[in-house]
Amino acid sequence: MTSPTREWTAESLAAHYVEVRDHTERLAAPLSPEDQTVQSMPDVSPTKWHRAHVTWFFETFLLQPHEAGFAPFQDTYWFLFNSYYEGVGPRYARAERGLVSRPGAHEVGAYRANVDERMRALLDRLDDGTVDKLAPTIELGFHHEQQHQELLLMDIKHVLSRNPLQPVYGGRPAASTAPGAIGWVDVEGGLVEIGHDGAGFAFDNELPRHRAFLEPYRLADRLVTNGEWLEFMADGGYERHDLWLSDGWARVQSEGWRAPFYWTEVDGVWFEHTLHGTWPVDPALPACHVSHYEADAFATWAGKRLPTEAEWEHAVALHAADDPAGSLDRSASWHPSADLGAEADAPRVRQAFGDCWQWTSSAYLGYPGFHPPEGAIGEYNGKFMSGQMVLRGGCALTSPGHARLTYRNFFPPGARWALSGVRLADGGAPSEVGR
Amino acid sequence: MTSPTREWTAESLAAHYVEVRDHTERLAAPLSPEDQTVQSMPDVSPTKWHRAHVTWFFETFLLQPHEAGFAPFQDTYWFLFNSYYEGVGPRYARAERGLVSRPGAHEVGAYRANVDERMRALLDRLDDGTVDKLAPTIELGFHHEQQHQELLLMDIKHVLSRNPLQPVYGGRPAASTAPGAIGWVDVEGGLVEIGHDGAGFAFDNELPRHRAFLEPYRLADRLVTNGEWLEFMADGGYERHDLWLSDGWARVQSEGWRAPFYWTEVDGVWFEHTLHGTWPVDPALPACHVSHYEADAFATWAGKRLPTEAEWEHAVALHAADDPAGSLDRSASWHPSADLGAEADAPRVRQAFGDCWQWTSSAYLGYPGFHPPEGAIGEYNGKFMSGQMVLRGGCALTSPGHARLTYRNFFPPGARWALSGVRLADGGAPSEVGR
Amino acid sequence: MTSPTREWTAESLAAHYVEVRDHTERLAAPLSPEDQTVQSMPDVSPTKWHRAHVTWFFETFLLQPHEAGFAPFQDTYWFLFNSYYEGVGPRYARAERGLVSRPGAHEVGAYRANVDERMRALLDRLDDGTVDKLAPTIELGFHHEQQHQELLLMDIKHVLSRNPLQPVYGGRPAASTAPGAIGWVDVEGGLVEIGHDGAGFAFDNELPRHRAFLEPYRLADRLVTNGEWLEFMADGGYERHDLWLSDGWARVQSEGWRAPFYWTEVDGVWFEHTLHGTWPVDPALPACHVSHYEADAFATWAGKRLPTEAEWEHAVALHAADDPAGSLDRSASWHPSADLGAEADAPRVRQAFGDCWQWTSSAYLGYPGFHPPEGAIGEYNGKFMSGQMVLRGGCALTSPGHARLTYRNFFPPGARWALSGVRLADGGAPSEVGR
Amino acid sequence: MTSPTREWTAESLAAHYVEVRDHTERLAAPLSPEDQTVQSMPDVSPTKWHRAHVTWFFETFLLQPHEAGFAPFQDTYWFLFNSYYEGVGPRYARAERGLVSRPGAHEVGAYRANVDERMRALLDRLDDGTVDKLAPTIELGFHHEQQHQELLLMDIKHVLSRNPLQPVYGGRPAASTAPGAIGWVDVEGGLVEIGHDGAGFAFDNELPRHRAFLEPYRLADRLVTNGEWLEFMADGGYERHDLWLSDGWARVQSEGWRAPFYWTEVDGVWFEHTLHGTWPVDPALPACHVSHYEADAFATWAGKRLPTEAEWEHAVALHAADDPAGSLDRSASWHPSADLGAEADAPRVRQAFGDCWQWTSSAYLGYPGFHPPEGAIGEYNGKFMSGQMVLRGGCALTSPGHARLTYRNFFPPGARWALSGVRLADGGAPSEVGR
């Protein structure tokens, strides 16, 4: 599942466990029992399901094999809160998670408390040898829960968007500054290496580190903005079939796309549904909640293209202006906000991690030599390597400490409810027009 | 909308208002906020939606025209809690009621309290002339709320059935006594009258009272039991196409019907989901939760037929053993329970009102001379007169005082989540086999 | 299946057999092998399927039981050309009839010739006793084939309508004369009798003749015209929810209905697809190809209502101006054409049989005492008595000699591809507005 | 669209035109007008549509711009036979091609003859300069028609498969010899080049030739056989979720996959529908008509993986045993037949081009630097670069001269009606287990 991890001790594991688990509860705190129950589409899960499922992970993969005299908190939870691990047993149908009113939000809280208590007891008893043995799975549990923290926020954003009362989760719009024109970061390419190098945690799909050959290319130094998206729209972007992939054009027509997902036009003004309410679209912020099809059409319209994931990773490794370990710690802001400070001497890759996930032109497939781990945990990533596109970076809803250079996020090309935006790429030679 | 009502005074209206409104809250009391939020299929509405919609009725049709300085409690509720009155304005899509987490169960309670307070004030100010003018609409509000009380219970029964934890609403199974063989009540027929005769409340679809010609016929003195339904199943009832209407047979195959709606077979034993949990099927109780198609197939199998609604009403008027005004007051039991006491000298029509609604062979159409009232309230019944079948009587979930002889309930022929059962009929002449 | 028939002899049976069978081939003659292959929607069957299925009927119900040394023409045809007789064996899925390219139109012709030859041999050998025994089934075969003759034309009309080249089946538009205002035929009602009285052929669903009570009423003396339908449209008929049944309004919106089925608007002018090409809508002709929902909405708009089938039959029996036995012989015209000659002294029911089937307000259910015959032939009508509405009369595509006073045609309320139109009814008292 | 082509003259163009066009008609000759009309699923097109569409291509892209006094053969054909070129005008819905009975097979023949005559006249008048200018588009027309020749056969195979009479297109099963165990061709990898090198015709998607880095790997020297597929099935291949991609497993369950597409089990024996009838599955022949999901699951079961398209192309370039230019000329056999002669000294890549297309693990995306040509012809390939997987090689239905080393075929991962099979790959190092 994972590469060798950092040096864990029983104490640091216990401390980090509390931190991650508490963060989930803080995110859910503004939500009523009713909010936590609704599933607004099959891709979305109810808040209380997220809270329970991440708990089920610790109960199943840590307590069951390692707790003396293990018995599940509730037999039935076993079935209800398994998400996709076929190897663990039958699963409750994903699209029907919103039909289950019980256990309620409060009972899920009791489940969490019970597993936390038992996990604490387990961690208390670990000696040094056992720490090394269990740390990879525990750390996977941390990152798994962080993934669901981000999904919890994306999902409740969708749930609240379906309510004509336009309810608010919390927060307020960020101040923004209009960015300058896109600058271009030149990258030499050649035979480069990408993928996780073995230091620190990584999911299995980031392995193995391997070589790839890149022609010279250029990468935009910032994300496409709402203002630029409005230009695309004004220029007939959603009406011109020649800009679109065939599947994308079919969706434009069947679903009536004419703007990013959460935008609504009222009397000629575009508004955007956000977690802090419905606000006029801010042209300075990065365009977000666009599908891969829209990202590709925009790039074609702009005479550019989307980067491959290897191009993205290699350029960010060389030229990143914001540091994933540092600047991401802004959990208070779940709106996209640009980190576009004073211009440096040469263009650098900015907005890599903290605003929107960035669609690449790469299909989500296994790296050369990839093979998933044995057992149910091996179902984590590999079986989804079909029909999806890779996104890189991170977004304003990504949990602190969760993003990293080699992270491979993925969604189907038509998905729009995630915080997905666009960074353009271009061929290195002036005469070359990308796709 | 309605026939002339009983003699109302401001005091009796106010007292009955409290009684009806409190009953709704008593029915919802055992349900958590999460329970009240779920919509398990498009036909089902969330509990908190029922509680709010019946309140919206009073606010819209009583307070809006008659309250001085009227302003709605919340503008948005106007939109959210309108069910099907196109004349009142745009409606929120029925199938999406379960997507709306806010207002929550508690806020709906506040809405109810506010409207109750304002209704009380309105009723306080009524003089005698105004009582006569408003009483028909207020009384309609009572009956409308009682309809939703029954639906609230049918709906939450369905919601809880989708939960693999088999949750309980409340109550416990009733004691039952195995009934004897079906007895047959002979009815002479001829030119009879059916429909509401003008005394007391009735919905518009029960009017006008009119003549119909009936050949001599016989009506079963009790409902078909679970035991008899098990015989039908054992005899291949769900596998023999020759017993079924063509549309019914298509549903048997497409939906895999092989028993009544809430039945499940575990190791050869049939269990039934009820509001008080999952219990072994009791052969002495009336068979319930069968579609019109199943009722018709059962009757064909039995060599009998379903009665027309005129046959049902005429026979019950002449021969009923249980009195709708009296024996229905058993709100504590929401399971079907047979009122099958000591045998009378001659067979009489029993179980007319308190166990299961009884499918008839009559399509739901307007009576000769029927025309709906003017305005939005006229949308109450007439526009649904297509594609549905009439059921007569009442059921164990029907609110006290709500059933009556001329009441016309209706559901599509494939509906199964209502408490619908079977009373057989037969031609009067021994040689005639009905279909 | 049928009531006692007219006096048949072996000779008259053989002569009528040739006549009916030849008529089918004449109707198919203008159609290419490709035309005969297409199934444009599940309700439609390919022409060559119709030609084969009616042949299968004679092979299955006459030759199989009565031909010495019977062997089927082709085993596989047994399966392919059974339509809905579950009792005969497994059926080929109706919606997939258009996937079967072989046997082709020519091979179907060979099948027809073979069965005709064998039927001729069978009829040659009949003695008087056997004539009486077989005549009912043979006569049923005649009427069955005539039903499919009408369907063949309705179906190919639909097939050709889906072709953007606007192909023509044949014929030319009829001359028409603008009719005067609708006259009203007053009918006294009372206890009347309807249903087949035993003389001549009838389908099982026309039996038994029985009593029904009718209040006094009035019936329009002609059908609603295209001109009147254009007025309905101009008055917002397709935009006003208050005119429509709830299911009908849902279809208006989901399917975008805004005119009768085969109408198209080009630059503000309405055109109609017909078997003889696409022509401007003629306001003098009867409105046709409207669903029951549209017929009901039109009647509501006009302040009238649709008649019940008992009202239609009783009035036509008393007051018909055109004689089913006589005036129907106009097979050369498949367009609706009004037989609206000089005005008689008193209004009479005109256009009963030769223009459009007329929607009634009656659901298609069994008459009191109805029961289908034993065996597979019993599947003919009874099992379809659910979810459909009765139409009365006949239409311009009905085969000569096929229409009659007691005939009960039926379609689902949303069906539009049949030649279905509107005759209005009204309550007898001037002050009564029907709905 | 294409790379520089071979040296064409007016004479060689005209001669090749006749050859390609005649081949289409030879393939259609065994099919009746009815056969040529049916569309058995949206992916399939009727034979007469294929014949007309390829003709439309020459009329639109050659005659329209270059014929003096051009007028279309029929205005309406313009609309009917445009397949996916949005730039040319509105298109007739793909899924409705089977609804169009006219023009019939014969009229399509007339259309073909007319365009052939006009094309001949055009080619007659070409001087040397015009030859160079028009040759790329004419040559594209040849290859376009050849693609449709293959599709015509795949499609009619599907059409006939839906007919319960099991009709035959033609031909007979090939003799086969059981192959030995799979041999493995070792490939060193490194920085290699793939893509079209500029000599001869290629589609735009084979360009530009570019560098890719490959780790050492091994490629199977032959395709997986039916016999091996039966082993996979016997070992529970279709029941073990752990072998499948998540989307693939969903399809296994929703569509009930348990064998390759055209296989049917009768009394324990597996039969396969082919163009020459239904025959017992021959274990010596290559497994065919499997989806990408099945190919991937089979490879996982075998402890191997599918090759990338770069691995496939590089290995075939180095080690092919059959020569695409030579051995493909076997148009008489449309069944899969293995060219597995005497063993060579060292394993070589066999069955590259003449049996089944071979699924790769590569998503169908643009090569680095790919950009489609301007205008409607640019819609040829680029807009389909989403949601599909690459297949390499060719198959027994591929037209003579159409296959080549750099050819990139593509289908959605769930497609099964194409002749798609499996060639396994493996990592170079013994310890590495591919997935």
mmCIF file with all atom_site columns, C-alpha atoms in Angstrom, chain C residues 30-41 48 76-77 79-80 92 96 98-107 159-160 162-165 167-169, chain D residues 30-41 48 76-77 79-80 92 96 98-107 159-160 162-165 167-169:
data_model
loop_
_atom_site.group_PDB
_atom_site.id
_atom_site.type_symbol
_atom_site.label_atom_id
_atom_site.label_alt_id
_atom_site.label_comp_id
_atom_site.label_asym_id
_atom_site.label_entity_id
_atom_site.label_seq_id
_atom_site.pdbx_PDB_ins_code
_atom_site.Cartn_x
_atom_site.Cartn_y
_atom_site.Cartn_z
_atom_site.occupancy
_atom_site.B_iso_or_equiv
_atom_site.pdbx_formal_charge
_atom_site.auth_seq_id
_atom_site.auth_comp_id
_atom_site.auth_asym_id
_atom_site.auth_atom_id
_atom_site.pdbx_PDB_model_num
ATOM 1  C CA . PRO C 1 30  ? -46.587 -0.683  -51.922 1.00 0.00 ? 30  PRO C CA 1
ATOM 2  C CA . LEU C 1 31  ? -43.953 -1.437  -49.269 1.00 0.00 ? 31  LEU C CA 1
ATOM 3  C CA . SER C 1 32  ? -40.361 -2.438  -50.041 1.00 0.00 ? 32  SER C CA 1
ATOM 4  C CA . PRO C 1 33  ? -38.596 -5.248  -48.157 1.00 0.00 ? 33  PRO C CA 1
ATOM 5  C CA . GLU C 1 34  ? -36.787 -2.539  -46.170 1.00 0.00 ? 34  GLU C CA 1
ATOM 6  C CA . ASP C 1 35  ? -40.074 -0.773  -45.298 1.00 0.00 ? 35  ASP C CA 1
ATOM 7  C CA . GLN C 1 36  ? -41.477 -4.067  -44.085 1.00 0.00 ? 36  GLN C CA 1
ATOM 8  C CA . THR C 1 37  ? -38.520 -4.656  -41.754 1.00 0.00 ? 37  THR C CA 1
ATOM 9  C CA . VAL C 1 38  ? -38.392 -1.522  -39.612 1.00 0.00 ? 38  VAL C CA 1
ATOM 10 C CA . GLN C 1 39  ? -39.866 -1.279  -36.103 1.00 0.00 ? 39  GLN C CA 1
ATOM 11 C CA . SER C 1 40  ? -39.880 2.409   -35.223 1.00 0.00 ? 40  SER C CA 1
ATOM 12 C CA . MET C 1 41  ? -40.962 2.004   -31.589 1.00 0.00 ? 41  MET C CA 1
ATOM 13 C CA . LYS C 1 48  ? -43.695 -8.488  -42.521 1.00 0.00 ? 48  LYS C CA 1
ATOM 14 C CA . THR C 1 76  ? -38.733 -21.369 -35.672 1.00 0.00 ? 76  THR C CA 1
ATOM 15 C CA . TYR C 1 77  ? -41.675 -19.374 -37.011 1.00 0.00 ? 77  TYR C CA 1
ATOM 16 C CA . PHE C 1 79  ? -41.537 -18.806 -31.772 1.00 0.00 ? 79  PHE C CA 1
ATOM 17 C CA . LEU C 1 80  ? -40.990 -15.698 -33.877 1.00 0.00 ? 80  LEU C CA 1
ATOM 18 C CA . TYR C 1 92  ? -40.044 -13.433 -28.856 1.00 0.00 ? 92  TYR C CA 1
ATOM 19 C CA . GLU C 1 96  ? -37.108 -6.701  -30.742 1.00 0.00 ? 96  GLU C CA 1
ATOM 20 C CA . GLY C 1 98  ? -37.291 -5.053  -35.785 1.00 0.00 ? 98  GLY C CA 1
ATOM 21 C CA . LEU C 1 99  ? -34.009 -6.902  -35.154 1.00 0.00 ? 99  LEU C CA 1
ATOM 22 C CA . VAL C 1 100 ? -35.033 -9.916  -37.194 1.00 0.00 ? 100 VAL C CA 1
ATOM 23 C CA . SER C 1 101 ? -34.100 -9.523  -40.846 1.00 0.00 ? 101 SER C CA 1
ATOM 24 C CA . ARG C 1 102 ? -34.841 -13.123 -41.772 1.00 0.00 ? 102 ARG C CA 1
ATOM 25 C CA . PRO C 1 103 ? -37.265 -14.477 -42.843 1.00 0.00 ? 103 PRO C CA 1
ATOM 26 C CA . GLY C 1 104 ? -37.553 -11.576 -45.243 1.00 0.00 ? 104 GLY C CA 1
ATOM 27 C CA . ALA C 1 105 ? -40.623 -10.181 -46.923 1.00 0.00 ? 105 ALA C CA 1
ATOM 28 C CA . HIS C 1 106 ? -40.361 -12.743 -49.694 1.00 0.00 ? 106 HIS C CA 1
ATOM 29 C CA . GLU C 1 107 ? -40.030 -15.711 -47.324 1.00 0.00 ? 107 GLU C CA 1
ATOM 30 C CA . VAL C 1 159 ? -42.343 4.090   -39.551 1.00 0.00 ? 159 VAL C CA 1
ATOM 31 C CA . LEU C 1 160 ? -42.391 6.464   -42.501 1.00 0.00 ? 160 LEU C CA 1
ATOM 32 C CA . ARG C 1 162 ? -39.391 8.809   -38.677 1.00 0.00 ? 162 ARG C CA 1
ATOM 33 C CA . ASN C 1 163 ? -37.710 9.155   -42.059 1.00 0.00 ? 163 ASN C CA 1
ATOM 34 C CA . PRO C 1 164 ? -36.509 12.697  -42.762 1.00 0.00 ? 164 PRO C CA 1
ATOM 35 C CA . LEU C 1 165 ? -37.130 12.099  -46.475 1.00 0.00 ? 165 LEU C CA 1
ATOM 36 C CA . PRO C 1 167 ? -41.739 9.203   -47.929 1.00 0.00 ? 167 PRO C CA 1
ATOM 37 C CA . VAL C 1 168 ? -45.230 8.424   -49.189 1.00 0.00 ? 168 VAL C CA 1
ATOM 38 C CA . TYR C 1 169 ? -47.176 5.212   -48.795 1.00 0.00 ? 169 TYR C CA 1
ATOM 39 C CA . PRO D 1 30  ? -24.670 -11.964 -49.498 1.00 0.00 ? 30  PRO D CA 1
ATOM 40 C CA . LEU D 1 31  ? -27.020 -9.704  -47.567 1.00 0.00 ? 31  LEU D CA 1
ATOM 41 C CA . SER D 1 32  ? -30.702 -9.222  -48.378 1.00 0.00 ? 32  SER D CA 1
ATOM 42 C CA . PRO D 1 33  ? -32.349 -5.786  -48.373 1.00 0.00 ? 33  PRO D CA 1
ATOM 43 C CA . GLU D 1 34  ? -33.824 -6.678  -44.986 1.00 0.00 ? 34  GLU D CA 1
ATOM 44 C CA . ASP D 1 35  ? -30.399 -7.691  -43.603 1.00 0.00 ? 35  ASP D CA 1
ATOM 45 C CA . GLN D 1 36  ? -28.990 -4.377  -44.759 1.00 0.00 ? 36  GLN D CA 1
ATOM 46 C CA . THR D 1 37  ? -31.682 -2.395  -42.940 1.00 0.00 ? 37  THR D CA 1
ATOM 47 C CA . VAL D 1 38  ? -31.438 -3.607  -39.351 1.00 0.00 ? 38  VAL D CA 1
ATOM 48 C CA . GLN D 1 39  ? -29.571 -1.744  -36.587 1.00 0.00 ? 39  GLN D CA 1
ATOM 49 C CA . SER D 1 40  ? -29.322 -4.141  -33.696 1.00 0.00 ? 40  SER D CA 1
ATOM 50 C CA . MET D 1 41  ? -27.855 -1.701  -31.172 1.00 0.00 ? 41  MET D CA 1
ATOM 51 C CA . LYS D 1 48  ? -26.787 -0.001  -46.444 1.00 0.00 ? 48  LYS D CA 1
ATOM 52 C CA . THR D 1 76  ? -31.462 14.594  -48.177 1.00 0.00 ? 76  THR D CA 1
ATOM 53 C CA . TYR D 1 77  ? -28.607 12.083  -48.356 1.00 0.00 ? 77  TYR D CA 1
ATOM 54 C CA . PHE D 1 79  ? -28.119 14.791  -43.877 1.00 0.00 ? 79  PHE D CA 1
ATOM 55 C CA . LEU D 1 80  ? -28.783 11.077  -43.607 1.00 0.00 ? 80  LEU D CA 1
ATOM 56 C CA . TYR D 1 92  ? -29.055 12.283  -38.157 1.00 0.00 ? 92  TYR D CA 1
ATOM 57 C CA . GLU D 1 96  ? -31.918 5.897   -35.285 1.00 0.00 ? 96  GLU D CA 1
ATOM 58 C CA . GLY D 1 98  ? -32.235 1.558   -38.304 1.00 0.00 ? 98  GLY D CA 1
ATOM 59 C CA . LEU D 1 99  ? -35.495 3.515   -38.560 1.00 0.00 ? 99  LEU D CA 1
ATOM 60 C CA . VAL D 1 100 ? -34.821 4.658   -42.108 1.00 0.00 ? 100 VAL D CA 1
ATOM 61 C CA . SER D 1 101 ? -36.155 2.186   -44.650 1.00 0.00 ? 101 SER D CA 1
ATOM 62 C CA . ARG D 1 102 ? -35.650 4.493   -47.626 1.00 0.00 ? 102 ARG D CA 1
ATOM 63 C CA . PRO D 1 103 ? -33.423 4.838   -49.547 1.00 0.00 ? 103 PRO D CA 1
ATOM 64 C CA . GLY D 1 104 ? -33.304 1.048   -49.749 1.00 0.00 ? 104 GLY D CA 1
ATOM 65 C CA . ALA D 1 105 ? -30.372 -1.189  -50.580 1.00 0.00 ? 105 ALA D CA 1
ATOM 66 C CA . HIS D 1 106 ? -31.077 -0.784  -54.271 1.00 0.00 ? 106 HIS D CA 1
ATOM 67 C CA . GLU D 1 107 ? -31.242 3.024   -54.160 1.00 0.00 ? 107 GLU D CA 1
ATOM 68 C CA . VAL D 1 159 ? -27.321 -8.193  -36.377 1.00 0.00 ? 159 VAL D CA 1
ATOM 69 C CA . LEU D 1 160 ? -27.501 -11.865 -37.288 1.00 0.00 ? 160 LEU D CA 1
ATOM 70 C CA . ARG D 1 162 ? -29.955 -11.342 -32.519 1.00 0.00 ? 162 ARG D CA 1
ATOM 71 C CA . ASN D 1 163 ? -31.984 -13.572 -34.796 1.00 0.00 ? 163 ASN D CA 1
ATOM 72 C CA . PRO D 1 164 ? -33.118 -16.774 -33.068 1.00 0.00 ? 164 PRO D CA 1
ATOM 73 C CA . LEU D 1 165 ? -32.956 -18.564 -36.437 1.00 0.00 ? 165 LEU D CA 1
ATOM 74 C CA . PRO D 1 167 ? -28.663 -17.277 -39.856 1.00 0.00 ? 167 PRO D CA 1
ATOM 75 C CA . VAL D 1 168 ? -25.357 -17.552 -41.721 1.00 0.00 ? 168 VAL D CA 1
ATOM 76 C CA . TYR D 1 169 ? -23.496 -14.819 -43.572 1.00 0.00 ? 169 TYR D CA 1
#
